[in-house]
XYZ file of C-alpha atoms in Angstrom:
711
model
C 70.068 257.447 -94.364
C 67.866 259.998 -94.661
C 66.574 261.880 -91.305
C 63.171 260.612 -90.325
C 61.187 264.052 -91.025
C 59.650 265.789 -87.288
C 56.154 264.580 -86.062
C 53.546 267.572 -84.904
C 53.807 268.467 -81.765
C 51.343 267.070 -79.252
C 50.386 268.179 -75.638
C 50.017 266.901 -72.052
C 49.417 269.809 -69.963
C 52.147 272.630 -69.117
C 55.005 270.015 -70.911
C 54.126 269.360 -75.072
C 56.260 266.945 -76.772
C 57.060 266.621 -80.991
C 59.841 265.088 -82.462
C 62.663 266.941 -84.976
C 64.043 264.258 -87.182
C 65.598 261.834 -84.871
C 65.100 263.883 -81.604
C 62.660 263.577 -79.268
C 61.595 267.413 -77.842
C 60.026 267.859 -74.473
C 58.995 271.181 -73.971
C 57.989 272.087 -70.505
C 56.262 275.214 -70.560
C 54.526 276.142 -66.897
C 55.101 280.049 -66.660
C 56.217 282.058 -64.595
C 59.556 279.863 -64.043
C 59.057 276.082 -65.307
C 58.379 275.490 -61.422
C 57.503 271.296 -61.022
C 53.847 271.232 -60.495
C 51.176 267.951 -60.844
C 50.817 268.680 -64.434
C 54.138 269.059 -65.221
C 54.967 266.034 -63.658
C 52.247 264.052 -65.363
C 53.367 265.823 -69.097
C 56.740 263.989 -68.702
C 56.154 260.751 -67.892
C 53.770 261.269 -70.581
C 56.333 262.151 -73.281
C 59.250 260.050 -72.522
C 56.609 257.303 -72.973
C 56.021 258.925 -76.259
C 59.699 259.162 -76.894
C 59.988 255.780 -76.138
C 56.942 254.890 -78.399
C 58.409 256.469 -81.022
C 60.459 253.985 -83.567
C 62.004 256.827 -85.022
C 63.488 259.354 -82.189
C 66.899 257.924 -81.548
C 67.921 260.660 -78.802
C 65.130 263.091 -75.875
C 65.788 266.308 -75.279
C 64.449 268.603 -72.254
C 64.156 272.011 -72.939
C 62.333 275.156 -70.797
C 59.969 277.398 -72.485
C 60.620 281.275 -71.388
C 63.617 282.357 -68.993
C 63.979 279.095 -67.154
C 64.695 275.106 -67.485
C 62.656 274.236 -64.171
C 63.809 276.857 -61.294
C 62.301 273.956 -58.613
C 58.718 272.789 -57.235
C 55.659 274.696 -57.229
C 54.969 276.534 -54.692
C 51.532 276.458 -54.413
C 51.348 272.707 -53.740
C 53.344 273.532 -50.017
C 50.944 271.962 -47.929
C 48.377 270.181 -49.706
C 48.537 265.743 -50.042
C 50.535 265.176 -52.584
C 49.105 263.886 -56.001
C 50.553 261.377 -57.904
C 53.202 260.913 -60.081
C 55.108 262.083 -57.391
C 58.944 264.034 -59.003
C 61.482 261.009 -57.650
C 59.039 259.024 -59.600
C 59.235 261.044 -63.170
C 62.635 261.125 -62.593
C 63.094 257.542 -62.825
C 61.203 257.468 -65.920
C 63.750 259.984 -67.352
C 66.734 258.274 -66.497
C 65.678 255.190 -66.963
C 64.524 255.992 -71.211
C 66.065 253.616 -73.090
C 67.342 256.383 -76.116
C 69.568 258.628 -74.282
C 68.270 262.176 -72.296
C 69.833 265.432 -72.924
C 69.144 268.786 -70.848
C 69.541 271.784 -72.265
C 69.754 274.050 -69.172
C 69.383 278.163 -69.218
C 68.031 280.597 -66.663
C 67.496 278.126 -63.380
C 67.756 275.160 -62.402
C 66.848 274.631 -58.957
C 66.079 272.124 -56.827
C 64.240 269.914 -58.505
C 65.108 271.494 -61.660
C 68.174 270.012 -60.895
C 67.753 266.463 -60.231
C 65.688 266.175 -63.595
C 69.030 267.300 -64.786
C 70.354 265.324 -63.211
C 68.426 261.894 -64.240
C 69.010 262.958 -67.794
C 71.988 261.217 -69.172
C 74.427 264.138 -70.674
C 73.409 268.105 -69.585
C 73.911 271.203 -71.220
C 74.435 274.884 -69.534
C 73.957 278.692 -71.362
C 76.747 281.176 -69.254
C 74.364 282.422 -67.120
C 72.231 278.993 -66.179
C 72.328 278.611 -62.324
C 72.424 274.895 -60.913
C 71.774 274.815 -56.884
C 69.910 272.260 -55.181
C 68.413 275.363 -52.328
C 66.265 272.887 -49.576
C 67.785 273.909 -47.006
C 66.501 276.709 -47.037
C 63.043 275.389 -46.639
C 64.146 273.389 -43.655
C 63.928 270.207 -46.317
C 66.506 267.717 -47.988
C 66.933 267.189 -52.181
C 63.688 264.147 -52.003
C 63.966 263.606 -55.513
C 67.587 261.341 -56.165
C 69.529 265.022 -54.674
C 71.113 263.225 -51.883
C 72.175 260.353 -54.104
C 72.677 261.261 -57.625
C 75.010 264.796 -56.892
C 77.125 262.462 -55.185
C 78.161 259.854 -57.822
C 78.211 261.919 -59.919
C 80.544 265.189 -59.301
C 82.030 263.244 -55.414
C 80.703 264.136 -52.016
C 82.657 267.232 -50.984
C 81.046 269.184 -54.187
C 78.189 267.572 -53.519
C 77.198 267.723 -50.108
C 79.110 271.983 -49.456
C 75.697 272.774 -52.447
C 73.166 270.858 -50.670
C 74.251 272.658 -47.197
C 74.434 276.279 -48.530
C 71.066 276.312 -50.873
C 73.558 278.117 -52.893
C 73.264 278.674 -56.850
C 76.237 277.221 -58.884
C 76.513 279.333 -62.112
C 77.274 277.467 -65.252
C 81.100 277.399 -65.450
C 81.369 275.940 -61.948
C 79.033 273.561 -62.879
C 81.121 272.980 -65.506
C 84.283 272.462 -63.282
C 82.143 269.688 -60.831
C 80.747 267.837 -62.997
C 77.133 268.426 -62.370
C 77.469 269.608 -66.471
C 78.699 268.261 -69.778
C 78.931 270.978 -72.444
C 78.866 274.711 -71.745
C 76.334 276.144 -74.261
C 76.771 280.125 -75.641
C 74.055 282.398 -74.972
C 72.265 281.446 -78.137
C 69.232 279.566 -78.200
C 68.712 276.806 -75.370
C 66.358 274.801 -77.858
C 68.472 274.987 -81.151
C 72.055 274.657 -78.582
C 70.553 271.347 -77.107
C 69.195 269.923 -80.564
C 72.855 270.559 -81.613
C 74.212 268.530 -79.440
C 71.650 265.907 -79.544
C 72.291 265.187 -82.705
C 75.894 265.192 -82.488
C 75.315 263.079 -79.351
C 73.005 260.101 -81.983
C 75.610 260.486 -85.112
C 78.779 259.630 -81.855
C 76.239 256.652 -81.000
C 77.014 257.494 -77.655
C 75.476 255.324 -74.844
C 72.464 256.130 -72.118
C 74.142 257.405 -69.120
C 72.568 256.873 -66.003
C 73.856 259.039 -63.187
C 72.991 256.612 -61.069
C 76.563 254.673 -61.938
C 78.460 257.179 -61.963
C 81.923 256.675 -60.734
C 82.731 259.769 -58.334
C 82.803 257.473 -54.949
C 84.740 254.921 -56.332
C 88.002 256.237 -53.909
C 85.622 254.516 -50.223
C 88.034 256.368 -48.371
C 88.221 259.830 -49.571
C 84.820 259.975 -49.572
C 84.083 258.793 -46.379
C 86.102 261.696 -45.096
C 85.172 264.496 -46.538
C 81.657 263.121 -45.366
C 83.127 262.872 -42.050
C 84.026 266.127 -42.242
C 80.737 267.809 -43.090
C 79.444 265.713 -40.964
C 81.691 267.555 -37.895
C 81.266 270.959 -39.082
C 77.668 270.933 -39.153
C 77.102 269.901 -35.210
C 78.925 272.985 -35.778
C 77.581 275.417 -37.682
C 73.949 274.163 -37.570
C 73.112 275.304 -34.874
C 70.454 273.288 -33.485
C 68.916 273.167 -37.416
C 66.656 269.384 -38.093
C 67.439 269.208 -42.499
C 71.259 269.741 -42.228
C 72.438 266.899 -40.628
C 69.267 264.664 -42.388
C 71.612 266.317 -45.569
C 74.480 264.482 -44.271
C 72.929 261.184 -42.992
C 71.235 260.390 -46.567
C 74.749 261.192 -48.034
C 76.319 258.858 -46.444
C 73.398 256.358 -48.111
C 74.770 257.115 -51.826
C 78.014 256.020 -50.499
C 77.117 252.840 -48.021
C 74.181 251.512 -49.594
C 72.969 250.431 -53.477
C 71.442 253.598 -55.303
C 67.034 251.888 -54.615
C 68.194 251.440 -51.106
C 69.440 254.541 -50.354
C 66.747 256.323 -52.435
C 64.467 254.704 -50.358
C 65.897 256.779 -47.306
C 66.045 259.480 -48.905
C 62.504 259.349 -48.861
C 62.802 258.515 -45.500
C 64.266 261.681 -43.867
C 62.490 263.610 -46.706
C 59.312 263.126 -44.787
C 60.966 263.420 -41.469
C 61.857 266.963 -42.679
C 58.253 268.065 -43.372
C 56.935 267.129 -40.016
C 60.034 268.466 -38.472
C 58.287 272.499 -36.687
C 61.367 274.175 -38.504
C 59.717 272.773 -41.487
C 56.640 275.468 -40.956
C 58.918 278.271 -39.356
C 61.013 278.633 -42.471
C 58.851 277.582 -45.173
C 56.724 280.463 -43.024
C 59.710 282.763 -43.381
C 60.511 282.103 -46.978
C 56.164 283.049 -48.117
C 56.540 286.694 -45.712
C 59.586 288.255 -47.277
C 58.162 287.676 -50.537
C 54.097 289.142 -48.795
C 56.473 292.261 -46.881
C 56.777 293.556 -50.710
C 53.004 294.193 -50.951
C 52.190 297.367 -49.431
C 48.895 299.930 -49.731
C 51.403 302.130 -51.039
C 53.885 300.130 -53.720
C 49.916 299.359 -55.527
C 48.652 302.384 -55.661
C 51.787 304.158 -56.488
C 54.763 303.784 -58.743
C 58.432 304.780 -57.676
C 60.043 307.305 -58.407
C 63.286 308.118 -60.402
C 66.143 306.823 -58.706
C 69.482 307.535 -60.439
C 71.263 309.846 -57.838
C 71.553 309.840 -54.311
C 72.468 312.322 -51.268
C 73.616 311.191 -47.745
C 73.987 313.789 -45.133
C 76.782 313.036 -42.320
C 79.931 309.980 -42.841
C 79.719 308.267 -39.286
C 79.593 305.193 -39.313
C 75.965 304.704 -40.469
C 75.673 307.205 -43.282
C 79.059 305.395 -44.739
C 77.279 302.169 -44.556
C 74.134 303.631 -46.414
C 76.633 305.522 -49.391
C 78.289 301.541 -49.917
C 74.765 300.281 -49.875
C 73.936 302.764 -52.671
C 77.399 302.420 -54.116
C 77.368 298.689 -54.592
C 73.840 299.484 -56.086
C 75.832 301.243 -59.653
C 74.222 305.274 -58.103
C 76.395 308.277 -57.489
C 76.503 309.467 -53.921
C 76.762 312.532 -52.814
C 78.064 313.155 -49.181
C 77.752 316.283 -47.098
C 80.115 316.831 -43.804
C 79.853 319.819 -41.304
C 83.663 320.943 -42.455
C 86.296 319.645 -44.536
C 88.215 316.664 -41.508
C 84.511 315.494 -40.790
C 84.054 314.947 -44.288
C 87.524 313.110 -44.890
C 86.385 311.204 -41.976
C 82.982 309.812 -43.863
C 85.483 309.126 -46.594
C 87.421 307.348 -45.164
C 85.261 305.107 -43.905
C 83.181 304.692 -46.849
C 87.212 304.131 -48.010
C 87.425 301.579 -45.491
C 84.441 299.136 -45.948
C 86.387 298.534 -49.570
C 90.173 298.066 -48.733
C 88.817 295.094 -46.174
C 87.285 294.339 -49.535
C 90.452 294.282 -51.445
C 92.566 292.136 -47.892
C 89.943 289.359 -48.360
C 90.512 289.581 -52.618
C 87.005 290.456 -53.397
C 87.517 292.863 -55.023
C 90.389 294.600 -56.962
C 91.784 297.711 -56.373
C 90.249 298.875 -59.596
C 87.704 297.958 -58.880
C 87.119 300.156 -55.895
C 88.326 303.005 -57.533
C 86.066 302.420 -60.220
C 83.546 302.805 -57.035
C 84.669 305.608 -55.673
C 85.171 307.303 -58.624
C 81.294 308.194 -58.463
C 81.437 309.246 -54.638
C 82.188 313.270 -53.969
C 81.603 314.494 -50.864
C 80.877 318.501 -49.488
C 80.362 320.788 -47.279
C 77.872 322.648 -48.818
C 74.400 321.698 -48.903
C 74.159 323.113 -52.242
C 75.742 319.794 -53.462
C 72.766 318.492 -52.967
C 70.332 319.842 -55.822
C 70.095 317.522 -57.959
C 69.899 314.115 -56.913
C 66.496 312.113 -56.794
C 66.836 310.513 -52.665
C 69.325 311.746 -49.512
C 68.821 310.466 -46.414
C 70.174 312.211 -43.560
C 71.782 310.410 -41.379
C 73.305 312.505 -38.260
C 73.303 312.337 -34.602
C 69.581 311.344 -33.086
C 68.522 314.240 -32.293
C 65.460 316.336 -33.042
C 66.834 320.026 -33.042
C 70.424 319.084 -34.802
C 67.726 317.149 -37.686
C 65.514 319.514 -38.388
C 68.537 321.359 -39.074
C 69.298 319.705 -41.435
C 65.976 319.122 -43.332
C 65.587 322.763 -43.273
C 69.096 322.457 -45.563
C 67.504 319.794 -47.671
C 63.993 322.209 -48.106
C 66.125 325.170 -49.261
C 68.069 322.945 -51.833
C 66.845 319.331 -53.491
C 64.649 320.528 -56.449
C 60.877 319.745 -56.823
C 60.239 316.019 -55.841
C 63.851 314.962 -54.544
C 62.524 312.199 -51.867
C 63.771 313.515 -47.959
C 63.885 310.518 -45.952
C 65.512 310.108 -42.940
C 67.732 307.533 -40.841
C 65.969 307.580 -37.872
C 66.077 304.843 -34.705
C 63.223 306.329 -33.182
C 62.701 310.105 -33.323
C 58.637 311.970 -34.159
C 59.177 311.852 -37.962
C 55.707 312.931 -38.075
C 57.801 316.217 -36.661
C 60.571 316.171 -38.466
C 58.104 316.249 -41.731
C 55.885 319.137 -40.360
C 59.429 321.869 -39.877
C 59.662 322.154 -43.937
C 57.446 323.141 -46.850
C 56.740 319.789 -48.396
C 56.055 317.064 -45.527
C 54.537 315.056 -48.551
C 58.228 314.161 -49.552
C 59.630 312.656 -46.537
C 59.731 309.206 -45.656
C 61.791 307.330 -43.340
C 64.600 304.584 -43.641
C 65.444 303.350 -40.813
C 68.557 301.213 -42.126
C 70.100 298.915 -39.619
C 74.487 298.495 -38.686
C 75.988 298.037 -40.957
C 73.734 299.336 -43.192
C 75.760 297.328 -46.002
C 75.277 293.977 -44.955
C 71.812 294.770 -42.739
C 68.556 292.737 -44.949
C 66.535 294.153 -42.870
C 65.552 298.003 -44.029
C 62.196 299.704 -42.121
C 60.452 301.877 -44.239
C 58.346 304.517 -41.685
C 55.197 305.613 -43.296
C 54.812 309.233 -41.711
C 50.973 310.864 -41.801
C 51.607 313.605 -45.344
C 53.845 311.271 -46.990
C 52.683 310.187 -51.019
C 52.538 307.454 -51.729
C 54.902 307.492 -54.276
C 57.439 308.002 -52.011
C 56.463 305.008 -49.925
C 56.544 302.891 -53.220
C 60.241 305.431 -54.332
C 61.561 303.812 -50.502
C 61.206 300.175 -51.699
C 61.950 300.598 -54.925
C 65.244 301.475 -53.681
C 65.256 298.490 -50.993
C 65.101 296.747 -54.902
C 68.301 298.377 -56.005
C 70.195 297.729 -52.823
C 69.074 294.232 -52.665
C 67.134 295.153 -48.761
C 64.320 293.440 -47.233
C 61.981 296.183 -47.057
C 58.884 296.481 -43.660
C 56.467 299.274 -43.387
C 56.227 300.515 -40.328
C 54.118 303.497 -38.933
C 55.722 306.568 -36.839
C 56.074 305.683 -33.267
C 58.678 305.668 -31.170
C 61.125 302.265 -32.561
C 58.333 301.858 -35.149
C 58.351 298.123 -35.269
C 61.876 296.719 -34.561
C 63.347 298.695 -31.635
C 60.478 299.703 -30.087
C 59.764 295.650 -29.802
C 63.109 295.146 -28.386
C 62.862 298.104 -25.834
C 60.378 296.290 -24.471
C 61.958 292.709 -24.888
C 64.910 293.849 -23.086
C 63.176 295.144 -19.871
C 61.869 291.285 -19.073
C 65.393 291.121 -19.563
C 67.163 293.805 -17.396
C 63.523 292.187 -14.234
C 65.439 288.391 -14.568
C 68.466 289.640 -14.079
C 67.216 292.749 -10.970
C 65.383 289.348 -10.273
C 68.182 286.468 -9.796
C 69.465 285.559 -13.188
C 73.122 286.455 -14.383
C 73.216 288.656 -17.911
C 75.198 285.401 -18.504
C 72.778 282.789 -17.553
C 69.904 285.117 -20.082
C 72.165 285.511 -22.927
C 73.640 282.086 -23.513
C 69.747 280.758 -23.187
C 68.736 282.807 -26.028
C 71.646 281.901 -28.242
C 70.778 278.153 -27.580
C 66.958 279.571 -28.717
C 68.803 280.432 -31.636
C 69.805 283.279 -31.591
C 74.049 284.239 -32.853
C 73.975 287.166 -29.558
C 71.960 287.413 -26.027
C 71.051 290.930 -25.403
C 73.681 291.874 -23.511
C 76.031 291.269 -26.217
C 73.896 292.731 -28.550
C 74.265 296.487 -26.112
C 77.742 296.163 -25.524
C 77.959 295.110 -29.778
C 75.665 298.180 -30.500
C 77.560 300.780 -27.613
C 75.735 301.385 -24.281
C 76.078 304.630 -24.530
C 73.123 304.866 -26.964
C 70.745 303.012 -24.661
C 72.085 305.480 -22.296
C 71.416 308.666 -24.208
C 67.895 306.938 -24.952
C 66.702 305.567 -20.999
C 67.439 309.714 -20.580
C 65.174 310.950 -23.437
C 61.820 309.103 -21.312
C 63.298 308.953 -18.001
C 60.907 312.733 -18.149
C 57.906 310.659 -19.441
C 58.719 306.755 -17.634
C 55.236 305.693 -15.426
C 56.538 306.068 -12.091
C 54.997 303.192 -10.411
C 56.744 301.066 -13.579
C 60.057 298.928 -12.531
C 63.130 300.622 -13.818
C 65.787 298.529 -13.355
C 69.007 301.276 -13.083
C 71.619 298.538 -13.200
C 73.142 299.611 -17.266
C 73.092 303.164 -15.742
C 75.380 302.497 -13.310
C 77.657 300.297 -16.026
C 77.390 303.798 -18.868
C 78.339 305.883 -15.171
C 81.671 303.865 -15.434
C 82.227 305.035 -19.057
C 81.747 301.378 -19.520
C 80.033 301.374 -22.956
C 80.938 298.246 -24.388
C 83.277 296.604 -26.912
C 84.460 300.659 -28.189
C 85.810 301.040 -24.196
C 86.724 297.333 -23.967
C 83.856 296.200 -20.812
C 80.092 296.781 -20.535
C 78.073 294.060 -19.373
C 82.086 291.403 -20.815
C 84.786 292.357 -20.508
C 86.894 292.953 -23.361
C 90.260 292.554 -23.557
C 93.191 294.473 -25.463
C 89.495 295.164 -28.173
C 88.706 290.746 -28.426
C 85.624 290.420 -30.037
C 84.428 287.698 -27.436
C 83.720 289.139 -24.304
C 84.921 287.514 -21.035
C 82.279 287.784 -18.450
C 82.400 289.973 -15.545
C 82.437 289.897 -11.631
C 82.858 293.192 -11.413
C 79.549 293.651 -13.300
C 77.670 291.135 -10.698
C 78.958 292.993 -7.540
C 77.254 296.137 -9.312
C 73.913 293.819 -10.080
C 74.521 292.395 -6.203
C 74.426 296.346 -5.109
C 70.918 296.770 -7.422
C 69.230 293.748 -6.089
C 70.260 294.640 -2.475
C 68.684 298.785 -3.210
C 65.940 297.418 -4.650
C 65.007 294.846 -1.994
C 65.070 292.241 -4.499
C 65.647 288.542 -2.683
C 67.800 287.190 -6.429
C 66.110 284.034 -7.192
C 67.194 281.333 -9.757
C 65.714 280.820 -13.892
C 66.092 277.779 -15.422
C 66.974 278.544 -19.560
C 63.081 277.615 -19.643
C 61.435 279.709 -17.719
C 64.460 283.159 -19.204
C 63.010 282.423 -22.848
C 59.569 282.003 -21.841
C 59.636 285.651 -19.855
C 62.101 287.180 -23.013
C 59.668 285.482 -26.059
C 55.780 286.685 -23.929
C 57.687 290.201 -23.565
C 58.347 290.436 -27.525
C 54.930 288.314 -28.569
C 53.080 290.632 -26.461
C 54.266 294.176 -27.629
C 54.425 292.263 -31.299
C 50.692 292.137 -30.273
C 50.393 295.759 -29.428
C 52.863 297.206 -32.573
C 49.923 295.220 -35.070
C 46.858 295.966 -33.479
C 47.946 299.942 -33.990
C 48.685 299.572 -37.062
C 52.632 300.044 -36.524
C 52.690 296.974 -37.934
C 50.164 296.192 -40.759
C 50.508 292.222 -40.010
C 52.457 289.971 -38.168
C 54.504 288.655 -40.901
C 55.961 292.355 -41.517
C 57.212 291.927 -37.279
C 57.848 288.659 -38.844
C 60.283 289.759 -41.035
C 61.754 293.061 -39.573
C 62.989 290.000 -36.077
C 64.469 287.898 -39.086
C 66.622 290.123 -40.717
C 66.823 293.356 -38.129
C 67.959 291.253 -34.355
C 68.979 287.918 -35.931
C 65.498 285.674 -34.558
C 65.776 282.495 -35.977
C 64.954 281.374 -38.958
C 63.133 277.966 -38.393
C 60.590 279.899 -35.683
C 60.036 281.658 -38.642
C 59.213 284.891 -36.729
C 57.770 285.902 -33.196
C 54.131 285.616 -34.023
C 54.688 282.658 -35.902
C 56.079 281.387 -32.377
C 53.684 282.123 -30.827
C 51.405 280.493 -33.022
C 53.099 277.139 -33.155
C 53.678 277.791 -28.932
C 49.375 278.576 -29.253
C 48.589 281.541 -28.234
C 46.366 280.805 -25.635
C 49.381 279.317 -23.856
C 51.285 283.036 -24.210
C 48.138 284.770 -23.257
C 48.731 282.004 -19.951
C 52.082 282.425 -19.538
C 51.476 287.186 -19.469
C 48.532 286.444 -16.826
C 50.397 284.723 -14.774
C 53.511 286.803 -15.103
C 51.655 289.418 -14.094
C 50.593 288.135 -11.175
C 54.544 289.939 -10.166
C 53.774 292.441 -12.204
C 50.599 293.534 -13.640
C 52.084 297.483 -14.934
C 54.811 295.879 -17.497
C 52.842 292.757 -18.117
C 49.506 293.724 -19.789
C 48.486 291.827 -22.194
C 47.358 293.264 -24.939
C 44.088 293.148 -26.080
C 44.393 291.458 -29.668
C 46.222 288.329 -28.308
C 42.953 288.389 -25.859
C 40.820 288.510 -28.600
C 42.508 286.557 -31.452
C 41.835 283.435 -27.816
C 38.950 284.285 -27.510
C 38.090 283.787 -30.542
C 39.873 280.493 -31.284
C 41.788 281.760 -34.011
C 46.050 282.799 -34.622
C 47.966 285.306 -35.692
C 48.471 283.987 -38.671
C 45.007 284.328 -39.983
C 45.931 288.173 -40.160
C 48.523 287.860 -42.595
C 46.349 288.233 -44.975
C 47.390 291.346 -47.464
C 46.306 295.093 -46.738
């Protein structure tokens, strides 16, 4: 029998459809990522209606134009009133089609994109396709059948793991899970999809609806997997709302008919939409994209970045070297003598040896990486590199000596970066003949793991040097935040203030263990005293001694930390700090001797201790953080409140579902935050001085979000 001729292409907005012989081809073309906006949803419904009406069509093929199948919901519709048809309706229309529907997946099929593919009857994926249900990262759950169809197709355990992790599965794994039926080659997804569709037509393949799949047949195993996931989620999700709702929705797939399961999914999805956590998570999602937009990245192009140098092979220098090596850059490390250089190389190798021990890389892979690493005791080895990061001891004289050598040996146009945490980069830059090439790149320890990179912009730096810092962050898969020059930049400057607030509360009657517990219960992985023990109390002690001469004699100064450091108790590395770490334990135990030191200091300071509730602790802790964050924005150290938020989300463990300190302030209400500060100022007007920016915003009835437009 002759194959029917093709029909002309018809378009319904960003969705085009035409019949190629007996296959009805539906193409989604909504650049840049084929997001599922209202016009795409309408187009899909119109396309299926047209396919049903076309008597010559025996199967339907859905493909994406460009680089993706469908990368998910249209983020431009977030927060707006939904317009029909909803995505669940569009998915049901696809699944109910009376002709076999094939999804040919290339690039991303994420969130709603995967839910569309799951509504098709057959799925083919290119080898580099990425499939996932990442809604949990936005405080949501898959709301278009993902929680109902996925477990029916592949079983509870893999389905729930995909949803709770939000991770992307590559095509090969998706095939082994049963998420797709066939792997294509790297050829044209449309052509491969057409061939697959014709094969199915020739085989008289039936319509095969995902909702009728039998992966839940073993009820006992499914129930056991669900309960294990529930217990694990309760333990790991630390107060997060949507993960437990995902578990509840998957339970619906196990216990309810499909239509009732869909109704439950919709109900739980709307509960997630209404959760304040969703507002925080969506703010975080947009903020981490917005930080990439700095004035310098718009006005200048980055310089070449093909090789790097590191000065200093300690923990920080080695971590930066690993981050550079992982990005494919050749790295030259400079140390002052052969012994220190051997130690620096060993610090780098230790990271890779740890990965080998965990089975994450092979010894051959380590050898290939280390082939790009070289070391020298002579600065002349840096003559050809494109960028150098100085990571030596936090002392201005030492830093200037390093930069004098870099000025002498580095080629013209090389970017000269300092990893200082606190020191004045303008002073470092002014000490050499090329201040225009000097920038701050403040990595966070461990530098090969921590995502945050503060890009500190001194007065005389050229815009293309700053743009190079952002380009390096991209290569290293870091989240860059632009910061101005001041003591501590954005993060450590604010940290110093809320850490003081914690010290005040400790002297006033809250134990460090109560304060840490309150901060953890708020959503942080660790409290401030645990962090101090992890980082090493000697670091903060050195900073306090450096600042002692300029401290306001009228300002309150709590001496507990100094008393602890005077005993040589610097935290985990000395097996005791605020906590005891017997035999090198990672988790500390409360120390009665520390409590005795605190009692003695209260007595010396004439403080009568009082009890604090968790709520009181967090009100003060957050008010101090927000107030100094407002000052940092007012003084243009951070260009926007969202820069402060991203700094704290990625560098300081701020709970993501709260959006960052400035978003949290907006959610609590700035008048309430200001009222707290004014109340605390009655006890200590020097420390609790309201930020002029906070006062102005409250007077105007505005919030921090109003200041977040791009510069």
